[in-house]
C-alpha cells in the first residue's frame, strides 16, 4: 500500500492532478468517486421522462442522464468547461458508458456497433475554449461502448451560449439552429452533451441529424438540472 501511494505521489509531481471529489493524488477522477455520483440507471422517454421504450410515446427518442446537476456532479462540469480539464471529460464519459452498459445491457447488445454514431453537441461559434467538453465525454463513452464518433453538427448561426440564456430563451431556440452533414445518413445516431436543462438543444440537434438522413436513437448527458 505504501509503495502504491508513493507511485501516485510520484505521478502527481510529474503530472499535478488530483481527484476533484476525494483529493486523491495522481488521479484525474477516481472511478469509485464518479460511480458514487450516479443517480439514474435507466433510459428515459425524451417526451415524458418515463421509462423507455415508452407506451405513450412509442416513436420517441430516449434520453440518458447519469447524475443530477448539483454538488460534485455540477463541480465536475465546471472544472471540465472552465479549467480546461479535457481528461476529466474522458473519465466522466467512461463512467457514463460503463453505467449504460451495466444497467441497459439489453439495449446496448441490440445495437450493431458499426451502425451507431455518437454526435457531440458542438461548441458555440466564437467559443474560446480549447476543446469541446461534449466531445471529451463522447470519447469516454466511445471507449467503453465502441461506438464511432462523428462531429457532424454545426451551429447554423450565432447564438448566445446556453449559460447566458434564460430558461425562456432556451425554449425559444430556433428550429434550424443546427445543421448536420451527410456523414451520418443511414446511421443510428446518439447525441452527446454535458448538461440537460430544458432539453431544447438536444431536440434541435436530434432534428438536424434526422434531416441529414440519420435514425435518431437517443441522447446521453452527464447531468440533468
Short mmCIF file of C-alpha atoms in Angstrom, two decimals:
data_model
loop_
_atom_site.label_atom_id
_atom_site.label_comp_id
_atom_site.label_asym_id
_atom_site.label_seq_id
_atom_site.Cartn_x
_atom_site.Cartn_y
_atom_site.Cartn_z
CA UNK A 1 0.00 0.00 0.00
CA UNK A 2 2.82 2.43 0.86
CA UNK A 3 4.50 1.62 -2.45
CA UNK A 4 1.25 2.35 -4.35
CA UNK A 5 0.89 5.65 -2.52
CA UNK A 6 4.48 6.52 -3.39
CA UNK A 7 3.83 5.80 -7.08
CA UNK A 8 0.73 8.02 -7.02
CA UNK A 9 2.68 10.80 -5.33
CA UNK A 10 5.45 10.45 -7.90
CA UNK A 11 3.00 10.77 -10.79
CA UNK A 12 1.35 13.71 -9.06
CA UNK A 13 4.72 15.50 -9.07
CA UNK A 14 5.17 14.78 -12.77
CA UNK A 15 1.53 15.38 -13.70
CA UNK A 16 -0.04 17.50 -10.94
CA UNK A 17 -3.59 16.18 -10.79
CA UNK A 18 -5.91 15.09 -8.02
CA UNK A 19 -9.41 13.67 -7.90
CA UNK A 20 -11.79 16.66 -7.59
CA UNK A 21 -14.11 14.60 -5.38
CA UNK A 22 -11.81 12.98 -2.79
CA UNK A 23 -8.48 14.74 -3.47
CA UNK A 24 -6.60 11.53 -4.23
CA UNK A 25 -3.24 12.46 -5.77
CA UNK A 26 -2.34 11.45 -9.31
CA UNK A 27 -5.94 10.74 -10.29
CA UNK A 28 -7.93 12.74 -12.83
CA UNK A 29 -11.01 11.34 -11.09
CA UNK A 30 -11.38 8.10 -9.13
CA UNK A 31 -13.74 5.55 -10.67
CA UNK A 32 -15.27 4.98 -7.24
CA UNK A 33 -15.92 8.70 -6.78
CA UNK A 34 -17.57 9.04 -10.18
CA UNK A 35 -19.62 5.89 -9.54
CA UNK A 36 -20.92 7.42 -6.30
CA UNK A 37 -22.45 10.31 -8.29
CA UNK A 38 -24.66 8.03 -10.39
CA UNK A 39 -28.31 8.96 -9.82
CA UNK A 40 -30.12 7.49 -12.81
CA UNK A 41 -29.71 3.95 -14.07
CA UNK A 42 -32.27 3.60 -16.87
CA UNK A 43 -33.03 5.18 -20.22
CA UNK A 44 -35.94 7.62 -20.12
CA UNK A 45 -38.50 8.70 -22.71
CA UNK A 46 -37.43 12.07 -24.11
CA UNK A 47 -41.04 13.28 -24.21
CA UNK A 48 -42.35 12.41 -20.74
CA UNK A 49 -39.41 11.18 -18.68
CA UNK A 50 -40.90 7.75 -18.03
CA UNK A 51 -39.08 4.54 -18.82
CA UNK A 52 -38.00 3.81 -22.40
CA UNK A 53 -39.39 2.27 -24.53
CA UNK A 54 -42.45 4.34 -23.63
CA UNK A 55 -46.01 3.06 -24.10
CA UNK A 56 -47.30 6.65 -24.50
CA UNK A 57 -44.61 7.89 -26.93
CA UNK A 58 -43.61 4.84 -28.92
CA UNK A 59 -41.65 6.77 -31.52
CA UNK A 60 -39.82 9.00 -29.04
CA UNK A 61 -36.05 9.00 -28.75
CA UNK A 62 -34.63 8.06 -25.35
CA UNK A 63 -32.55 10.20 -23.01
CA UNK A 64 -29.96 9.03 -20.50
CA UNK A 65 -28.62 11.30 -17.80
CA UNK A 66 -26.06 9.99 -15.35
CA UNK A 67 -26.27 12.42 -12.41
CA UNK A 68 -28.23 15.34 -11.04
CA UNK A 69 -26.62 18.70 -11.76
CA UNK A 70 -25.72 19.51 -8.18
CA UNK A 71 -22.88 19.05 -5.72
CA UNK A 72 -19.78 17.34 -7.08
CA UNK A 73 -21.53 16.37 -10.34
CA UNK A 74 -22.02 20.07 -11.11
CA UNK A 75 -18.50 20.92 -9.91
CA UNK A 76 -17.02 18.41 -12.35
CA UNK A 77 -18.80 20.08 -15.27
CA UNK A 78 -17.50 23.50 -14.18
CA UNK A 79 -13.93 22.18 -13.95
CA UNK A 80 -14.27 20.46 -17.30
CA UNK A 81 -15.57 23.57 -19.07
CA UNK A 82 -13.73 26.41 -17.38
CA UNK A 83 -10.46 24.87 -16.17
CA UNK A 84 -9.72 23.09 -19.45
CA UNK A 85 -9.52 19.60 -17.91
CA UNK A 86 -10.19 17.57 -21.04
CA UNK A 87 -9.02 14.33 -19.42
CA UNK A 88 -11.73 14.78 -16.80
CA UNK A 89 -14.38 14.71 -19.54
CA UNK A 90 -12.92 11.46 -20.86
CA UNK A 91 -13.08 9.92 -17.36
CA UNK A 92 -16.66 11.12 -16.92
CA UNK A 93 -17.62 9.66 -20.29
CA UNK A 94 -16.10 6.28 -19.47
CA UNK A 95 -18.08 6.18 -16.25
CA UNK A 96 -21.28 7.01 -18.13
CA UNK A 97 -20.55 4.33 -20.70
CA UNK A 98 -19.98 1.71 -18.01
CA UNK A 99 -23.26 2.64 -16.32
CA UNK A 100 -25.20 2.35 -19.57
CA UNK A 101 -23.59 -0.99 -20.33
CA UNK A 102 -24.27 -2.26 -16.81
CA UNK A 103 -27.88 -1.12 -16.43
CA UNK A 104 -29.13 -1.14 -20.04
CA UNK A 105 -27.25 -4.11 -21.41
CA UNK A 106 -30.23 -5.38 -23.43
CA UNK A 107 -30.40 -2.18 -25.44
CA UNK A 108 -26.65 -1.93 -25.98
CA UNK A 109 -26.39 -5.53 -27.12
CA UNK A 110 -29.22 -4.95 -29.62
CA UNK A 111 -27.13 -2.38 -31.50
CA UNK A 112 -24.72 -3.23 -34.27
CA UNK A 113 -21.76 -1.18 -33.05
CA UNK A 114 -20.72 -0.44 -36.60
CA UNK A 115 -24.02 1.31 -37.33
CA UNK A 116 -24.16 3.56 -34.25
CA UNK A 117 -22.63 7.04 -34.20
CA UNK A 118 -22.11 9.38 -31.26
CA UNK A 119 -22.62 13.00 -32.30
CA UNK A 120 -21.45 15.59 -29.74
CA UNK A 121 -23.18 18.95 -29.49
CA UNK A 122 -20.65 21.46 -30.92
CA UNK A 123 -19.13 24.47 -29.23
CA UNK A 124 -20.82 27.78 -29.95
CA UNK A 125 -19.40 29.86 -32.76
CA UNK A 126 -16.61 32.04 -31.48
CA UNK A 127 -16.04 29.95 -28.35
CA UNK A 128 -12.61 30.45 -26.78
CA UNK A 129 -12.50 27.00 -25.17
CA UNK A 130 -9.56 24.82 -26.17
CA UNK A 131 -11.74 21.74 -26.61
CA UNK A 132 -15.37 20.67 -26.83
CA UNK A 133 -16.46 19.24 -23.48
CA UNK A 134 -19.24 17.21 -25.15
CA UNK A 135 -16.69 15.61 -27.46
CA UNK A 136 -14.45 14.77 -24.47
CA UNK A 137 -17.38 13.00 -22.78
CA UNK A 138 -18.25 11.23 -26.04
CA UNK A 139 -14.68 9.90 -26.31
CA UNK A 140 -15.04 8.23 -22.92
CA UNK A 141 -18.40 6.71 -23.88
CA UNK A 142 -16.95 5.53 -27.18
CA UNK A 143 -14.05 3.84 -25.39
CA UNK A 144 -16.48 1.69 -23.40
CA UNK A 145 -19.32 1.07 -25.86
CA UNK A 146 -17.29 1.00 -29.06
CA UNK A 147 -19.48 3.46 -30.95
CA UNK A 148 -17.90 5.71 -33.59
CA UNK A 149 -17.83 9.50 -33.05
CA UNK A 150 -18.66 11.90 -35.88
CA UNK A 151 -18.66 15.67 -35.31
CA UNK A 152 -21.49 16.18 -37.76
CA UNK A 153 -23.35 19.08 -36.13
CA UNK A 154 -22.67 22.77 -36.72
CA UNK A 155 -24.45 25.86 -35.41
CA UNK A 156 -26.31 27.50 -38.30
CA UNK A 157 -25.87 31.00 -36.91
CA UNK A 158 -24.52 32.80 -33.86
CA UNK A 159 -26.49 32.43 -30.65
CA UNK A 160 -25.58 33.21 -27.06
CA UNK A 161 -24.05 30.41 -25.03
CA UNK A 162 -26.64 28.46 -23.08
CA UNK A 163 -25.22 29.71 -19.77
CA UNK A 164 -26.07 33.24 -20.90
CA UNK A 165 -29.66 32.42 -21.87
CA UNK A 166 -32.73 32.43 -19.64
CA UNK A 167 -34.99 29.40 -19.44
CA UNK A 168 -37.48 31.14 -21.75
CA UNK A 169 -34.75 31.93 -24.28
CA UNK A 170 -33.58 28.32 -24.25
CA UNK A 171 -37.08 27.06 -25.01
CA UNK A 172 -37.31 29.52 -27.92
CA UNK A 173 -34.18 28.21 -29.64
CA UNK A 174 -34.82 28.29 -33.39
CA UNK A 175 -35.80 25.02 -35.05
CA UNK A 176 -32.99 25.32 -37.60
CA UNK A 177 -30.24 26.36 -35.17
CA UNK A 178 -28.21 23.25 -36.12
CA UNK A 179 -27.17 21.69 -39.41
CA UNK A 180 -25.78 18.17 -39.74
CA UNK A 181 -23.70 16.86 -42.62
CA UNK A 182 -24.47 13.69 -44.55
CA UNK A 183 -21.75 11.55 -42.96
CA UNK A 184 -24.40 10.29 -40.55
CA UNK A 185 -27.00 9.46 -43.21
CA UNK A 186 -28.41 5.98 -42.70
CA UNK A 187 -26.76 5.57 -39.28
CA UNK A 188 -28.24 5.28 -35.81
CA UNK A 189 -27.31 8.48 -34.00
CA UNK A 190 -26.92 9.23 -30.29
CA UNK A 191 -26.36 12.90 -29.48
CA UNK A 192 -24.00 13.66 -26.56
CA UNK A 193 -23.94 16.78 -24.37
CA UNK A 194 -22.73 17.70 -20.91
CA UNK A 195 -25.87 19.05 -19.19
CA UNK A 196 -29.62 18.70 -19.76
CA UNK A 197 -31.62 21.82 -18.86
CA UNK A 198 -34.83 22.30 -20.86
CA UNK A 199 -33.90 19.65 -23.44
CA UNK A 200 -34.41 22.08 -26.33
CA UNK A 201 -30.79 22.00 -27.53
CA UNK A 202 -30.84 18.21 -27.70
CA UNK A 203 -34.18 18.18 -29.51
CA UNK A 204 -32.88 20.63 -32.11
CA UNK A 205 -29.72 18.56 -32.50
CA UNK A 206 -31.69 15.35 -32.99
CA UNK A 207 -33.95 17.07 -35.53
CA UNK A 208 -30.92 18.25 -37.51
CA UNK A 209 -29.49 14.73 -37.52
CA UNK A 210 -32.83 13.33 -38.73
CA UNK A 211 -32.91 15.93 -41.51
CA UNK A 212 -29.47 14.69 -42.60
CA UNK A 213 -30.86 11.18 -43.00
CA UNK A 214 -29.91 9.64 -39.65
CA UNK A 215 -32.05 7.43 -37.44
CA UNK A 216 -32.15 9.27 -34.12
CA UNK A 217 -31.99 6.73 -31.30
CA UNK A 218 -31.42 8.94 -28.26
CA UNK A 219 -29.22 11.31 -26.32
CA UNK A 220 -26.72 10.96 -23.48
CA UNK A 221 -25.77 13.68 -21.00
CA UNK A 222 -23.63 13.72 -17.86
CA UNK A 223 -26.13 15.53 -15.64
CA UNK A 224 -29.68 16.86 -15.53
CA UNK A 225 -30.83 20.09 -13.92
#
